[in-house]
Amino acid sequence: MADGHIHLTWLNGVDVERLALTDDEILAAVEAALVAQGQGGAVLEPRVHLEPDPRFRGHFNVLRGYLAPLDLAGIKIVGDYVDNYLQGLPSEMALLNLFDPRTGMPRAIVDATAITEMRTGALTAIGARHLAPAGARVLGHIGARGTAYWNVRLVAHELDLDEIRVHSRRPDSREAFAERLRADLDVPVVVTDDWESCVRGADVVVEASRLAEPTPLLRTAWLKPGALVVPYGTMSAVELSLTDLADKVVVDDWGQCRTGKLGALRAHVDSGRLSEQSLHAELAQVVTGERPGRERDDETIV
């Protein structure tokens, strides 16, 4: 019998770390969520943003959803601050609040910083599983933010890579990132001094840069025909011509892309270059088989 009081489960970062989730467990959990989304068992509300003060060079992302197979509703708040490294803090820190979807009773509060990093990497890797060119061997990764490690680790889990290239704005961050990857992965890691050297000729390109404002630093002309390009983040780093080049555009959720003032493809939607009519699919539709993934080796897919 309910007593009217809130009884919460609290998981801090150490608790989450002790779960010691494997790569396969992470990928399976995210894939199950995508299947639920594709089958109508999920509700995803467009994210909203809170920017307290431009001087702080950061903002909060507020994400909301319901997942029927888990019988949970959730609200996640992610602080995204460009200069946090100066204080020895992660650029992104997250708190997840879970609720009973039938009564609204709070169920749990979770330090979701690591979970957010894993979830982002898994989504990138599942996208690569379905959309990367056959025999993809070279991954070019821009950015060394918190989610970057799991992007590379889980893409390397999915693809038989011969080379991983990494670049980020600060030399110290890209070198530290490369050393962490070398310690954990049995794939050669090359640090590049510029965006072009990282991207040109790569079979899979992941753009996860940390920008204070939208800046088109990733040039469309550098991209290899037939590549898979995965740009994400609040501040866009791609040119408008990217979607003109693409044979297919696949997004995680069209509702997230359609609204708001920020996002990797915000300008493409606002300019009409990307619309619901020109969109090939949501990733969940590809995972469930409702829509095809890659169909030809020469398809350039975003």
Short mmCIF file of C-alpha atoms in Angstrom, two decimals:
data_model
loop_
_atom_site.label_atom_id
_atom_site.label_comp_id
_atom_site.label_asym_id
_atom_site.label_seq_id
_atom_site.Cartn_x
_atom_site.Cartn_y
_atom_site.Cartn_z
CA MET A 1 0.00 0.00 0.00
CA ALA A 2 1.40 3.40 -0.98
CA ASP A 3 2.04 5.69 1.97
CA GLY A 4 2.15 8.92 -0.03
CA HIS A 5 5.85 9.43 0.59
CA ILE A 6 8.50 9.46 -2.12
CA HIS A 7 10.93 6.54 -1.82
CA LEU A 8 13.87 6.98 -4.18
CA THR A 9 16.71 4.88 -5.47
CA TRP A 10 19.86 6.98 -5.84
CA LEU A 11 22.75 5.83 -8.03
CA ASN A 12 25.88 7.96 -7.96
CA GLY A 13 28.75 7.79 -10.41
CA VAL A 14 30.57 5.11 -8.41
CA ASP A 15 27.43 2.95 -8.36
CA VAL A 16 27.13 3.22 -12.14
CA GLU A 17 30.83 2.42 -12.60
CA ARG A 18 30.47 -0.70 -10.44
CA LEU A 19 27.89 -2.06 -12.87
CA ALA A 20 30.87 -2.63 -15.22
CA LEU A 21 28.67 -2.69 -18.29
CA THR A 22 30.24 -4.50 -21.24
CA ASP A 23 30.26 -3.17 -24.79
CA ASP A 24 27.70 -5.79 -25.81
CA GLU A 25 25.41 -4.89 -22.90
CA ILE A 26 25.54 -1.19 -23.75
CA LEU A 27 24.84 -1.81 -27.43
CA ALA A 28 22.01 -4.24 -26.66
CA ALA A 29 20.31 -1.78 -24.29
CA VAL A 30 20.41 1.07 -26.79
CA GLU A 31 19.34 -1.19 -29.65
CA ALA A 32 16.35 -2.36 -27.57
CA ALA A 33 15.36 1.27 -27.01
CA LEU A 34 15.60 1.94 -30.75
CA VAL A 35 13.42 -1.09 -31.48
CA ALA A 36 10.85 0.21 -28.99
CA GLN A 37 10.96 3.61 -30.66
CA GLY A 38 10.52 2.06 -34.09
CA GLN A 39 7.58 -0.03 -32.91
CA GLY A 40 5.76 2.86 -31.24
CA GLY A 41 6.75 1.95 -27.69
CA ALA A 42 8.52 5.21 -26.92
CA VAL A 43 7.62 8.86 -26.57
CA LEU A 44 10.40 11.37 -27.26
CA GLU A 45 9.69 15.02 -26.65
CA PRO A 46 11.90 17.58 -28.42
CA ARG A 47 14.73 18.69 -26.19
CA VAL A 48 14.73 22.17 -24.75
CA HIS A 49 17.64 24.35 -23.67
CA LEU A 50 18.39 26.71 -20.82
CA GLU A 51 21.17 29.24 -21.34
CA PRO A 52 21.70 31.00 -17.99
CA ASP A 53 24.15 33.66 -19.19
CA PRO A 54 26.25 33.92 -22.40
CA ARG A 55 29.29 34.78 -20.26
CA PHE A 56 29.23 31.27 -18.79
CA ARG A 57 29.82 29.70 -22.25
CA GLY A 58 27.43 26.86 -21.60
CA HIS A 59 23.85 25.71 -21.39
CA PHE A 60 21.60 22.93 -20.15
CA ASN A 61 19.95 20.37 -22.42
CA VAL A 62 16.66 19.01 -21.06
CA LEU A 63 15.59 15.68 -22.57
CA ARG A 64 12.27 13.96 -21.88
CA GLY A 65 10.91 10.56 -22.79
CA TYR A 66 8.91 7.45 -22.00
CA LEU A 67 9.93 3.87 -22.76
CA ALA A 68 7.11 1.34 -22.54
CA PRO A 69 9.24 -1.84 -22.25
CA LEU A 70 10.91 -0.41 -19.13
CA ASP A 71 7.68 1.07 -17.77
CA LEU A 72 9.54 4.29 -17.00
CA ALA A 73 9.34 7.95 -17.89
CA GLY A 74 12.41 10.11 -17.53
CA ILE A 75 13.79 13.61 -17.62
CA LYS A 76 17.53 14.06 -18.11
CA ILE A 77 19.32 17.35 -17.61
CA VAL A 78 22.77 17.70 -19.19
CA GLY A 79 25.04 20.63 -18.42
CA ASP A 80 27.16 21.40 -21.49
CA TYR A 81 29.97 23.87 -20.73
CA VAL A 82 32.83 24.57 -23.13
CA ASP A 83 35.40 25.78 -20.56
CA ASN A 84 34.86 23.20 -17.82
CA TYR A 85 38.25 21.64 -18.56
CA LEU A 86 39.86 24.74 -17.04
CA GLN A 87 38.40 23.65 -13.69
CA GLY A 88 39.17 19.97 -14.17
CA LEU A 89 35.51 19.17 -14.80
CA PRO A 90 33.86 17.16 -17.57
CA SER A 91 32.38 19.31 -20.33
CA GLU A 92 29.09 17.44 -19.96
CA MET A 93 27.52 16.31 -16.69
CA ALA A 94 24.08 14.73 -16.49
CA LEU A 95 21.39 13.91 -13.97
CA LEU A 96 18.56 11.49 -14.81
CA ASN A 97 15.22 11.52 -13.00
CA LEU A 98 13.03 8.43 -13.46
CA PHE A 99 9.29 8.29 -12.76
CA ASP A 100 6.39 5.85 -12.68
CA PRO A 101 4.55 6.79 -15.91
CA ARG A 102 1.16 5.83 -14.46
CA THR A 103 1.23 7.84 -11.24
CA GLY A 104 4.07 10.32 -11.65
CA MET A 105 5.76 8.93 -8.54
CA PRO A 106 9.55 9.53 -8.66
CA ARG A 107 11.42 6.22 -8.82
CA ALA A 108 15.12 7.04 -9.06
CA ILE A 109 17.78 9.70 -9.47
CA VAL A 110 20.89 8.64 -11.38
CA ASP A 111 24.24 10.28 -12.07
CA ALA A 112 23.91 9.92 -15.83
CA THR A 113 27.22 11.39 -16.96
CA ALA A 114 28.77 8.02 -17.86
CA ILE A 115 25.45 6.64 -19.12
CA THR A 116 25.10 9.61 -21.47
CA GLU A 117 28.57 9.00 -22.86
CA MET A 118 27.86 5.30 -23.38
CA ARG A 119 24.45 5.89 -24.91
CA THR A 120 25.83 8.43 -27.37
CA GLY A 121 28.64 6.11 -28.41
CA ALA A 122 26.25 3.20 -28.82
CA LEU A 123 23.94 5.21 -31.06
CA THR A 124 26.92 6.18 -33.23
CA ALA A 125 28.08 2.55 -33.39
CA ILE A 126 24.65 1.14 -34.22
CA GLY A 127 24.41 3.74 -36.97
CA ALA A 128 27.77 2.54 -38.29
CA ARG A 129 26.58 -1.07 -38.17
CA HIS A 130 23.73 -0.30 -40.55
CA LEU A 131 25.09 2.63 -42.57
CA ALA A 132 28.89 2.39 -42.86
CA PRO A 133 30.34 1.20 -46.20
CA ALA A 134 31.18 -2.49 -46.43
CA GLY A 135 34.78 -3.07 -45.45
CA ALA A 136 35.15 0.32 -43.73
CA ARG A 137 38.69 0.48 -42.38
CA VAL A 138 39.43 4.12 -41.44
CA LEU A 139 37.59 6.14 -38.78
CA GLY A 140 38.19 9.88 -38.55
CA HIS A 141 36.99 11.34 -35.24
CA ILE A 142 36.85 15.07 -34.52
CA GLY A 143 36.61 15.98 -30.85
CA ALA A 144 37.82 14.59 -27.53
CA ARG A 145 34.77 15.45 -25.39
CA GLY A 146 33.32 13.00 -22.90
CA THR A 147 31.25 11.13 -25.47
CA ALA A 148 34.20 10.79 -27.87
CA TYR A 149 35.79 7.79 -26.16
CA TRP A 150 32.64 5.69 -26.36
CA ASN A 151 32.06 6.74 -29.97
CA VAL A 152 35.42 5.34 -30.98
CA ARG A 153 35.40 2.32 -28.68
CA LEU A 154 31.98 1.11 -29.79
CA VAL A 155 32.47 1.87 -33.49
CA ALA A 156 35.70 -0.15 -33.26
CA HIS A 157 33.64 -2.92 -31.65
CA GLU A 158 31.31 -2.94 -34.67
CA LEU A 159 33.81 -2.41 -37.52
CA ASP A 160 37.10 -4.11 -38.35
CA LEU A 161 39.18 -0.93 -38.38
CA ASP A 162 42.78 -0.60 -39.55
CA GLU A 163 43.25 3.02 -38.46
CA ILE A 164 41.68 5.52 -36.09
CA ARG A 165 42.44 9.22 -36.61
CA VAL A 166 41.66 11.76 -33.92
CA HIS A 167 41.76 15.53 -33.77
CA SER A 168 40.56 18.13 -31.29
CA ARG A 169 41.06 21.83 -30.73
CA ARG A 170 43.62 21.48 -27.94
CA PRO A 171 46.82 19.45 -28.49
CA ASP A 172 46.83 18.20 -24.89
CA SER A 173 43.29 16.86 -25.13
CA ARG A 174 43.83 15.03 -28.42
CA GLU A 175 47.07 13.45 -27.21
CA ALA A 176 45.44 12.29 -23.97
CA PHE A 177 42.47 10.96 -25.93
CA ALA A 178 44.75 9.02 -28.27
CA GLU A 179 46.69 7.52 -25.37
CA ARG A 180 43.48 6.30 -23.73
CA LEU A 181 42.38 4.69 -26.99
CA ARG A 182 45.76 3.05 -27.54
CA ALA A 183 45.60 1.56 -24.06
CA ASP A 184 42.15 0.05 -24.60
CA LEU A 185 41.94 -0.78 -28.32
CA ASP A 186 44.05 -2.96 -30.57
CA VAL A 187 43.90 -0.50 -33.48
CA PRO A 188 46.57 2.04 -34.52
CA VAL A 189 45.59 5.57 -33.45
CA VAL A 190 46.93 8.59 -35.36
CA VAL A 191 46.74 12.12 -33.95
CA THR A 192 46.26 14.81 -36.61
CA ASP A 193 47.00 18.52 -36.35
CA ASP A 194 44.02 19.69 -38.39
CA TRP A 195 40.50 18.74 -39.41
CA GLU A 196 41.31 17.95 -43.02
CA SER A 197 44.01 15.39 -42.21
CA CYS A 198 41.60 13.63 -39.88
CA VAL A 199 38.66 13.55 -42.29
CA ARG A 200 40.00 13.23 -45.84
CA GLY A 201 39.81 9.65 -47.12
CA ALA A 202 38.13 8.27 -43.98
CA ASP A 203 35.36 5.71 -44.48
CA VAL A 204 33.52 6.86 -41.35
CA VAL A 205 33.68 10.44 -40.05
CA VAL A 206 32.34 11.37 -36.63
CA GLU A 207 32.20 15.08 -35.81
CA ALA A 208 31.90 15.61 -32.05
CA SER A 209 33.62 18.96 -31.66
CA ARG A 210 33.16 21.43 -28.81
CA LEU A 211 32.15 24.79 -30.30
CA ALA A 212 30.92 27.90 -28.53
CA GLU A 213 28.83 28.83 -31.57
CA PRO A 214 27.98 27.25 -34.95
CA THR A 215 31.05 27.31 -37.22
CA PRO A 216 31.36 25.30 -40.50
CA LEU A 217 34.81 23.79 -39.88
CA LEU A 218 34.09 20.43 -41.52
CA ARG A 219 34.37 20.98 -45.27
CA THR A 220 32.11 18.91 -47.48
CA ALA A 221 34.84 18.72 -50.16
CA TRP A 222 37.05 16.67 -47.83
CA LEU A 223 34.59 13.80 -47.57
CA LYS A 224 35.24 10.55 -49.39
CA PRO A 225 32.43 9.45 -51.75
CA GLY A 226 30.56 6.63 -50.07
CA ALA A 227 31.52 7.71 -46.55
CA LEU A 228 29.28 7.67 -43.50
CA VAL A 229 29.32 11.10 -41.82
CA VAL A 230 28.00 11.45 -38.27
CA PRO A 231 27.82 15.08 -37.09
CA TYR A 232 26.22 15.70 -33.73
CA GLY A 233 26.18 18.28 -31.03
CA THR A 234 24.42 21.41 -30.03
CA MET A 235 26.62 23.67 -32.15
CA SER A 236 26.88 22.74 -35.83
CA ALA A 237 30.32 22.32 -37.41
CA VAL A 238 29.22 21.31 -40.92
CA GLU A 239 28.60 23.25 -44.13
CA LEU A 240 25.15 23.68 -45.63
CA SER A 241 26.33 21.71 -48.67
CA LEU A 242 26.64 18.52 -46.58
CA THR A 243 23.03 17.48 -47.14
CA ASP A 244 23.31 18.33 -50.86
CA LEU A 245 26.12 15.75 -51.11
CA ALA A 246 24.29 13.06 -49.15
CA ASP A 247 22.42 10.26 -50.89
CA LYS A 248 20.61 9.54 -47.63
CA VAL A 249 20.10 11.46 -44.39
CA VAL A 250 19.22 9.40 -41.32
CA VAL A 251 18.53 11.04 -37.95
CA ASP A 252 17.93 9.66 -34.47
CA ASP A 253 14.58 11.45 -34.13
CA TRP A 254 12.97 13.85 -36.60
CA GLY A 255 11.05 15.60 -33.84
CA GLN A 256 14.35 16.60 -32.24
CA CYS A 257 15.66 17.97 -35.55
CA ARG A 258 12.50 19.80 -36.55
CA THR A 259 12.28 22.20 -33.61
CA GLY A 260 14.53 24.32 -31.42
CA LYS A 261 17.30 26.74 -32.24
CA LEU A 262 20.34 24.47 -31.87
CA GLY A 263 21.62 21.21 -33.38
CA ALA A 264 24.08 19.80 -35.90
CA LEU A 265 21.63 20.17 -38.82
CA ARG A 266 19.68 23.16 -37.51
CA ALA A 267 20.61 25.41 -40.46
CA HIS A 268 19.79 22.65 -42.94
CA VAL A 269 16.27 22.33 -41.58
CA ASP A 270 15.74 26.08 -41.33
CA SER A 271 16.92 26.62 -44.93
CA GLY A 272 14.72 23.84 -46.30
CA ARG A 273 17.65 21.66 -47.36
CA LEU A 274 16.45 18.97 -44.97
CA SER A 275 12.75 18.28 -44.53
CA GLU A 276 10.53 15.38 -43.56
CA GLN A 277 10.09 14.71 -47.28
CA SER A 278 13.82 14.61 -48.06
CA LEU A 279 14.73 12.68 -44.91
CA HIS A 280 15.47 9.02 -45.65
CA ALA A 281 14.67 7.61 -42.22
CA GLU A 282 15.02 7.73 -38.48
CA LEU A 283 17.62 5.29 -37.20
CA ALA A 284 14.93 3.31 -35.37
CA GLN A 285 13.20 2.66 -38.70
CA VAL A 286 16.45 1.26 -40.10
CA VAL A 287 17.07 -0.92 -37.04
CA THR A 288 13.57 -2.44 -37.21
CA GLY A 289 13.82 -2.98 -40.98
CA GLU A 290 11.01 -0.58 -41.83
CA ARG A 291 13.45 1.43 -43.96
CA PRO A 292 16.64 0.22 -45.67
CA GLY A 293 20.06 1.17 -44.41
CA ARG A 294 23.00 1.28 -46.81
CA GLU A 295 22.14 -0.21 -50.18
CA ARG A 296 25.21 0.67 -52.28
CA ASP A 297 28.91 1.09 -51.55
CA ASP A 298 28.98 4.49 -53.26
CA GLU A 299 26.18 6.00 -51.16
CA THR A 300 27.29 8.95 -49.05
CA ILE A 301 25.18 8.84 -45.91
CA VAL A 302 24.75 11.46 -43.18
#
